[in-house]
GROMACS .gro file of C-alpha atoms in nm:
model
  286
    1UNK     CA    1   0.665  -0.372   1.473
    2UNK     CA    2   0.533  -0.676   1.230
    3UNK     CA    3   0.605  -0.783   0.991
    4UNK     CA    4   0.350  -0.594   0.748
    5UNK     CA    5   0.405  -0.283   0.621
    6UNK     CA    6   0.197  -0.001   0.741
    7UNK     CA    7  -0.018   0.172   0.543
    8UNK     CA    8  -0.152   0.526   0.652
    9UNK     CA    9  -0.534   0.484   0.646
   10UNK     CA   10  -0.629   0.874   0.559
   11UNK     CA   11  -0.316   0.940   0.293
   12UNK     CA   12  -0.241   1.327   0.196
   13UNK     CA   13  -0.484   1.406  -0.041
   14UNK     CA   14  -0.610   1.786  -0.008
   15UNK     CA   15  -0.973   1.681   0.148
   16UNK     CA   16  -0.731   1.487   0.407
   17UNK     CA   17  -0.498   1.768   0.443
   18UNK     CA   18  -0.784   2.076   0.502
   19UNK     CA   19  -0.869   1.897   0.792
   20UNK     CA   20  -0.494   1.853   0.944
   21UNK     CA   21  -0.406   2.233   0.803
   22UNK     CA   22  -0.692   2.381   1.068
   23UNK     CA   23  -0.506   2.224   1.340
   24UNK     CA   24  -0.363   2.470   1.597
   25UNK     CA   25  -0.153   2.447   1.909
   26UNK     CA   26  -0.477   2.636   2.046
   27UNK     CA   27  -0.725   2.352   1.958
   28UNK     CA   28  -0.462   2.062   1.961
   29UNK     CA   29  -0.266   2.071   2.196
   30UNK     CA   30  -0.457   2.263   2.529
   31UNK     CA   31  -0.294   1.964   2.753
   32UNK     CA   32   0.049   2.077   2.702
   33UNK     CA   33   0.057   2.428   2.676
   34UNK     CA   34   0.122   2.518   3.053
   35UNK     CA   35   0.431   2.266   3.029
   36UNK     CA   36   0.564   2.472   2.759
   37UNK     CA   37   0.879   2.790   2.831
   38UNK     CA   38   1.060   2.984   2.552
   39UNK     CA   39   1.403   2.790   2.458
   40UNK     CA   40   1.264   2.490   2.510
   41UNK     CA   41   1.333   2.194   2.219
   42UNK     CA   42   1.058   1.973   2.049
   43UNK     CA   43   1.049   1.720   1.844
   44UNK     CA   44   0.679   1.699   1.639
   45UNK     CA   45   0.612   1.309   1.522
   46UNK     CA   46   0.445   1.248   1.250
   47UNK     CA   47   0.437   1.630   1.157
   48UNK     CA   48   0.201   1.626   0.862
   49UNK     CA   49   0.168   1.934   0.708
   50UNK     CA   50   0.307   2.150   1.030
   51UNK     CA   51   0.041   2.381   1.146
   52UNK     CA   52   0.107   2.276   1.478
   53UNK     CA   53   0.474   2.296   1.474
   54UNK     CA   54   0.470   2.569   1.352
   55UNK     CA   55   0.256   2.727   1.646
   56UNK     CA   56   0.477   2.535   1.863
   57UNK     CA   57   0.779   2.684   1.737
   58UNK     CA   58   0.669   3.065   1.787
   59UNK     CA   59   0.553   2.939   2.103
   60UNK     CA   60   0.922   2.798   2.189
   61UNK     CA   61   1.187   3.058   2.026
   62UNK     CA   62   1.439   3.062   2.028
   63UNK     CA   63   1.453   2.682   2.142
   64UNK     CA   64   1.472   2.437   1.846
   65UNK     CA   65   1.181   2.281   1.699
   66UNK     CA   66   1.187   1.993   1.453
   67UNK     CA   67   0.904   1.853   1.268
   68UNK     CA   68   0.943   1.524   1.122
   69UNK     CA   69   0.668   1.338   0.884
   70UNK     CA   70   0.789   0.989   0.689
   71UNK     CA   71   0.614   1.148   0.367
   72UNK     CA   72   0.842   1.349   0.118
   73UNK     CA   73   0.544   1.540  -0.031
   74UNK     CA   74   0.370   1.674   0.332
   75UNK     CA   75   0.686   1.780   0.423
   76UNK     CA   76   0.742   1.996   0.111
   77UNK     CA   77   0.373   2.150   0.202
   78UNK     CA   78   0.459   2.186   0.574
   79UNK     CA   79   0.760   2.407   0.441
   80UNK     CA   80   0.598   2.616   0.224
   81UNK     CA   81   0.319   2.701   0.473
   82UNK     CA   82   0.608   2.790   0.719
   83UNK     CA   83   0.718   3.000   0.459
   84UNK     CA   84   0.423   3.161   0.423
   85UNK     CA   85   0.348   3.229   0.761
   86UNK     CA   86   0.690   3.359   0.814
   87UNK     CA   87   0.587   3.637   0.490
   88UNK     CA   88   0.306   3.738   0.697
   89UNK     CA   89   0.443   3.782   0.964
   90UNK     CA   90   0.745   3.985   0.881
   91UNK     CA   91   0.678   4.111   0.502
   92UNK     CA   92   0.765   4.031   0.180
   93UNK     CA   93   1.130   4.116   0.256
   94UNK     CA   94   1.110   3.747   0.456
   95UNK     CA   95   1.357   3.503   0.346
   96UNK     CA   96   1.305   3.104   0.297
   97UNK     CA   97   1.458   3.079   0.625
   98UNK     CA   98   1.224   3.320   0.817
   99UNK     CA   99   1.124   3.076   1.065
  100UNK     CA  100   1.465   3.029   1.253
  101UNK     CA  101   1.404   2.823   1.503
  102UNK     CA  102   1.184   2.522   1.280
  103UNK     CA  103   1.304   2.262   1.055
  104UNK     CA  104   1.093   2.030   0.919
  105UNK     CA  105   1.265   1.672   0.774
  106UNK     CA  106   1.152   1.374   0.599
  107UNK     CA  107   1.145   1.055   0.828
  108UNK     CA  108   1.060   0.793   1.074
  109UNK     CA  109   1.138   0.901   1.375
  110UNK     CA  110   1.129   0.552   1.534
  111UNK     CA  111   1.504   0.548   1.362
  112UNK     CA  112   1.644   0.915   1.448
  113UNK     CA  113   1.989   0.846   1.627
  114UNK     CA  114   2.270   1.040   1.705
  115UNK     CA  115   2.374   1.405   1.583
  116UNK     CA  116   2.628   1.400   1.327
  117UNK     CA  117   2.879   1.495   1.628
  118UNK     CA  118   2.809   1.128   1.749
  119UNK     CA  119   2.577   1.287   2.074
  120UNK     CA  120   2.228   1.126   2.140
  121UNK     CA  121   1.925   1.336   2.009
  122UNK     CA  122   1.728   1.453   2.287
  123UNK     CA  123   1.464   1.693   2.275
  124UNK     CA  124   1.279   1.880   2.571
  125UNK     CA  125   0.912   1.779   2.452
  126UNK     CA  126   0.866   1.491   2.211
  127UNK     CA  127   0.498   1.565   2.050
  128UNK     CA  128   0.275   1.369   1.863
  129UNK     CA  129  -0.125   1.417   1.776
  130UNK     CA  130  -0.291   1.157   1.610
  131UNK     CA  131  -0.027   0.983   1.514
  132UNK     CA  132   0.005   0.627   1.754
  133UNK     CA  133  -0.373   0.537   1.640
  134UNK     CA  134  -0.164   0.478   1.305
  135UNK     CA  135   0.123   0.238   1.422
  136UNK     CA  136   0.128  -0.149   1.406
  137UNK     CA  137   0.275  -0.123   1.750
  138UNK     CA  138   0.222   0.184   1.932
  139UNK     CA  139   0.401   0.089   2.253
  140UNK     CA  140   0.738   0.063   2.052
  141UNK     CA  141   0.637   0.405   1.886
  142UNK     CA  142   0.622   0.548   2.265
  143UNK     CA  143   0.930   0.414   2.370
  144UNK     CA  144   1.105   0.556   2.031
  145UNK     CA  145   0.928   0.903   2.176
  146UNK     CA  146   1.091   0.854   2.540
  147UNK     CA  147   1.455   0.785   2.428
  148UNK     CA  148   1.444   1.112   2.259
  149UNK     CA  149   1.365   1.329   2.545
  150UNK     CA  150   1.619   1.453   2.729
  151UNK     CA  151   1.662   1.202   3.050
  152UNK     CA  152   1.549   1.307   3.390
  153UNK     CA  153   1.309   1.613   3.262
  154UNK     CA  154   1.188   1.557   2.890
  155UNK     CA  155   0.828   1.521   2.827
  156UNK     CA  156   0.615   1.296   2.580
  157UNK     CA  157   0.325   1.417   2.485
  158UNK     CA  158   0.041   1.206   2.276
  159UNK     CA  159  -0.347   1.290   2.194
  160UNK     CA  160  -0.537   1.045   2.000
  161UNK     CA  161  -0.910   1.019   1.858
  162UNK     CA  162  -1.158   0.716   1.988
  163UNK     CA  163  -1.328   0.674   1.683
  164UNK     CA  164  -1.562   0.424   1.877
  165UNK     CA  165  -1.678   0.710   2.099
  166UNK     CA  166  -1.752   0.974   1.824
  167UNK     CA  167  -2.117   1.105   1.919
  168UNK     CA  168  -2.333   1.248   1.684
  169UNK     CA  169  -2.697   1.390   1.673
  170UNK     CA  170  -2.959   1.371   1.489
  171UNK     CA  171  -2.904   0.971   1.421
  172UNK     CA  172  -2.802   0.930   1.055
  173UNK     CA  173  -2.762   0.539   0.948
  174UNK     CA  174  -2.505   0.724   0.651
  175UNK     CA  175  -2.250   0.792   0.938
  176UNK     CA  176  -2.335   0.444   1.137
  177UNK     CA  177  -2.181   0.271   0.841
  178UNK     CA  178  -1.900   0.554   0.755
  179UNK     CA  179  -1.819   0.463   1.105
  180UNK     CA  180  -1.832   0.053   1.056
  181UNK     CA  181  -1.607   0.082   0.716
  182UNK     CA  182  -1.348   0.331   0.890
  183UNK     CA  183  -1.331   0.086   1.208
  184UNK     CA  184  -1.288  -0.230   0.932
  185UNK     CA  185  -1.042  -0.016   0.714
  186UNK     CA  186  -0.811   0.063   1.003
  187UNK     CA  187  -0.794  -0.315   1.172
  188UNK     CA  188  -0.732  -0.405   0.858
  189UNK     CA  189  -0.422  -0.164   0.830
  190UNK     CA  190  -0.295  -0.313   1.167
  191UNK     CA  191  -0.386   0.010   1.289
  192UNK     CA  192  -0.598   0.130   1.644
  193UNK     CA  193  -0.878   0.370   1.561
  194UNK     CA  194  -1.000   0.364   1.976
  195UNK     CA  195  -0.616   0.487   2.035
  196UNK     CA  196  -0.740   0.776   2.270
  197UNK     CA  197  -0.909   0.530   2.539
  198UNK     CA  198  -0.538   0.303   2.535
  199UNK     CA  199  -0.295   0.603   2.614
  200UNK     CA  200  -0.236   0.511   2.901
  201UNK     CA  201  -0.220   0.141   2.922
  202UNK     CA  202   0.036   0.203   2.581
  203UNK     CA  203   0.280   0.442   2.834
  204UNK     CA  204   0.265   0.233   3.099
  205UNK     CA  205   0.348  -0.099   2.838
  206UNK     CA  206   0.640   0.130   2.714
  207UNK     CA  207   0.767   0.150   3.032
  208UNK     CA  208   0.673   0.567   3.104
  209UNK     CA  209   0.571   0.547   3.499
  210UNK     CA  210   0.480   0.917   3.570
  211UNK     CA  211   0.193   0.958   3.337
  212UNK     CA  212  -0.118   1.161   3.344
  213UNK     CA  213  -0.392   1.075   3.143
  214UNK     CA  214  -0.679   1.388   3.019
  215UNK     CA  215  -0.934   1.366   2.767
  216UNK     CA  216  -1.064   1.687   2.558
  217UNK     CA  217  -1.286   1.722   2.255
  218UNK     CA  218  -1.353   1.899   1.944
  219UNK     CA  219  -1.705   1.992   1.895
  220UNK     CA  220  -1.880   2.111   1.583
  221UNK     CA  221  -2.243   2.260   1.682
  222UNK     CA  222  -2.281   2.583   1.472
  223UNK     CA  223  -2.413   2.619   1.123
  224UNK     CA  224  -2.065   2.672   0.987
  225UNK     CA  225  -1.904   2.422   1.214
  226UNK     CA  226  -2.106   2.118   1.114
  227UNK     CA  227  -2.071   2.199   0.738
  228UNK     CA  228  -1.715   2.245   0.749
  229UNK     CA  229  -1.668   1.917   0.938
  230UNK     CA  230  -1.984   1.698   0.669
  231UNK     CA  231  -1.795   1.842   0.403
  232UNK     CA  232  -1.438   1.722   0.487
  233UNK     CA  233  -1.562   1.393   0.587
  234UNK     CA  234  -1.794   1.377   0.250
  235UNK     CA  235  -1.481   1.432   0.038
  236UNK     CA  236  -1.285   1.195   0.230
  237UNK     CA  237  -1.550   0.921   0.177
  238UNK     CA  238  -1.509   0.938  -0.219
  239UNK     CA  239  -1.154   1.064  -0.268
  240UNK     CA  240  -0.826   0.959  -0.006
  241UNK     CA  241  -0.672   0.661   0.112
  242UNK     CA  242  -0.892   0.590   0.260
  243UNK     CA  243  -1.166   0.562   0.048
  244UNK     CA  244  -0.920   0.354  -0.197
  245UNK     CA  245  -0.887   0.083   0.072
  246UNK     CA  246  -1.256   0.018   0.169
  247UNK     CA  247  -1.289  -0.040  -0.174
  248UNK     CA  248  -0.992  -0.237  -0.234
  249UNK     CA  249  -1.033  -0.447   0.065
  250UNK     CA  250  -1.358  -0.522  -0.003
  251UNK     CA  251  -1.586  -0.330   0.291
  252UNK     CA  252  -1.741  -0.080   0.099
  253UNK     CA  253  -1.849  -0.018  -0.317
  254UNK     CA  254  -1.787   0.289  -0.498
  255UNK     CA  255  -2.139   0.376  -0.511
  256UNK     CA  256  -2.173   0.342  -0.086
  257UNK     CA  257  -1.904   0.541  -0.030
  258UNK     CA  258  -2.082   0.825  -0.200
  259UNK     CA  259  -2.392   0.781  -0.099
  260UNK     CA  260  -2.233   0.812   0.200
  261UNK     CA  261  -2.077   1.129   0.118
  262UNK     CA  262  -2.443   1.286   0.035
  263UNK     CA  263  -2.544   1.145   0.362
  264UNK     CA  264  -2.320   1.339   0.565
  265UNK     CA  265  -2.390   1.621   0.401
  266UNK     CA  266  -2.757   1.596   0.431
  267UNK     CA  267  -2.679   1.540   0.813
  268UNK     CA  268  -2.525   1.897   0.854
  269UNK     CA  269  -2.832   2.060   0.725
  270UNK     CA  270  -3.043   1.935   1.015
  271UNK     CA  271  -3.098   2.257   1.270
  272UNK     CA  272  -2.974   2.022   1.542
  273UNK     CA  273  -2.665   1.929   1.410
  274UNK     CA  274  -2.413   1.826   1.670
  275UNK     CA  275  -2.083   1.607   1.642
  276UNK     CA  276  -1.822   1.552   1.909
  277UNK     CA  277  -1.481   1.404   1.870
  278UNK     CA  278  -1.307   1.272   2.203
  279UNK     CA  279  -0.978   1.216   2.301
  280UNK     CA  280  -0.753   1.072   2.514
  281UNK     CA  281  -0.399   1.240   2.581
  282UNK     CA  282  -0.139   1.163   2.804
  283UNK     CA  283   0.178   1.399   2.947
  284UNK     CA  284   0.493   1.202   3.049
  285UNK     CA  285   0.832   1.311   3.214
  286UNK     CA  286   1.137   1.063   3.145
   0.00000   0.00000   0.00000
């Protein structure tokens, strides 16, 4: 890693987190599902608030699922959504601990170690989704991923967003330059916003040999779809981290940024409306 310290471009703010809360194992994580048996162990980098892991883990029980985030606060949220799902599921009579098989920790995982026995951790699956587009040094951030799976069958598993490669129709010029600031905002972070296209190359760097490389998207083409999607990215223009650094650094005003926001939201009226996200992913056995 450098020396710099790294700065999460999107921060936790609730028009950043309504985005990561939709996030399934369904629409997330399609590339890894088939690899997946009851009792296995995973290990979910970079966590965020845990809708995933927390599919993963019903996916997985009894087998142990961890969920690790470096921010305090997410993992607080991540908690009491498991909670809540865990109510839902099995009635108000369900405890804290409802969801046996999930824990969800404050951390880096680049620094997990041993147990507290003194044994390496190793997990069947290490997991992370859009998480290496965020590191200074994504390579190391794989390699941290392979020494926690279990040697001679563990799996990593990474998807990433190529924010170049977003496609979009009609043409709006507003999303053109939310596009240009976002790219500036993350180089300036030290961070890799074309992560998905680099998978690969980053596995092979990190020394991960048997690697297969997919792509997927999300799409957002209905009415509903499109708004929900302009309307997340409109807050997220004016109020996150995001929108604090452009300013800060210098690439965008206070006035742009909204002007973007009502730009994106005029673009999701248009009967044509059509955005695509791609990304890369990659499935590696140690």
């Amino acid at each position: 890693m450098s020396g710099m310290a790294e700065i999460y471009t999107h921060g936790h703010q609730e028009s950043v987190l309504r985005s990561h809360r939709w996030r399934t194992a369904a629409n997330s994580t399609g590339y890894l599902l088939d690899e997946l048996r009851p009792g296995m162990s995973l290990l979910d980098v970079g966590c965020g608030p845990g809708t995933i892991t927390a599919d993963l883990a019903a996916l997985l029980a009894p087998g142990r699922v961890v969920g690790i985030d470096i921010s305090e606060d997410v993992i607080e949220i991540a908690r009491a959504q498991a909670r809540t799902r865990a109510r839902d599921r099995a009635g108000e009579s369900a405890t804290d601990d409802a969801v046996t098989n999930l824990e969800l920790v404050a951390g880096d995982f680049r620094t997990l170690g041993a147990s507290p026995t003194g044994e390496p951790v190793h997990f069947d699956v290490v997991h992370a989704h859009q998480v290496l587009q965020h590191l200074q040094d994504p390579v190391d951030g794989l390699r941290a991923m392979a020494r926690l799976a279990r040697p001679g069958s563990g799996i990593v598993a990474a998807r990433d967003s190529d924010y170049s490669t977003f496609a979009w129709a009609p043409h709006s010029a507003a999303l053109d330059r939310w596009r240009e600031i976002y790219m500036a905002v993350t180089r300036h972070n030290g961070a890799e916003a074309r992560a998905g296209r680099f998978l690969l190359g980053w596995a092979q760097r990190a020394g991960l040999s048997d690697v297969r490389y997919t792509t997927s998207t999300w799409t957002y083409a209905t009415p509903d779809e499109r708004t929900w999607w302009a309307n997340l990215w409109a807050d997220r223009t004016v109020g996150s981290s995001f929108a604090d650094q452009a300013v800060v650094y210098g690439y965008a005003t206070a006035g742009e940024l909204a002007a973007i926001g009502d730009g994106w939201r005029a673009w999701a009226t248009e009967p044509d409306a059509v955005f695509v996200v791609l990304h890369g992913e990659i499935l590696a056995r140690v």
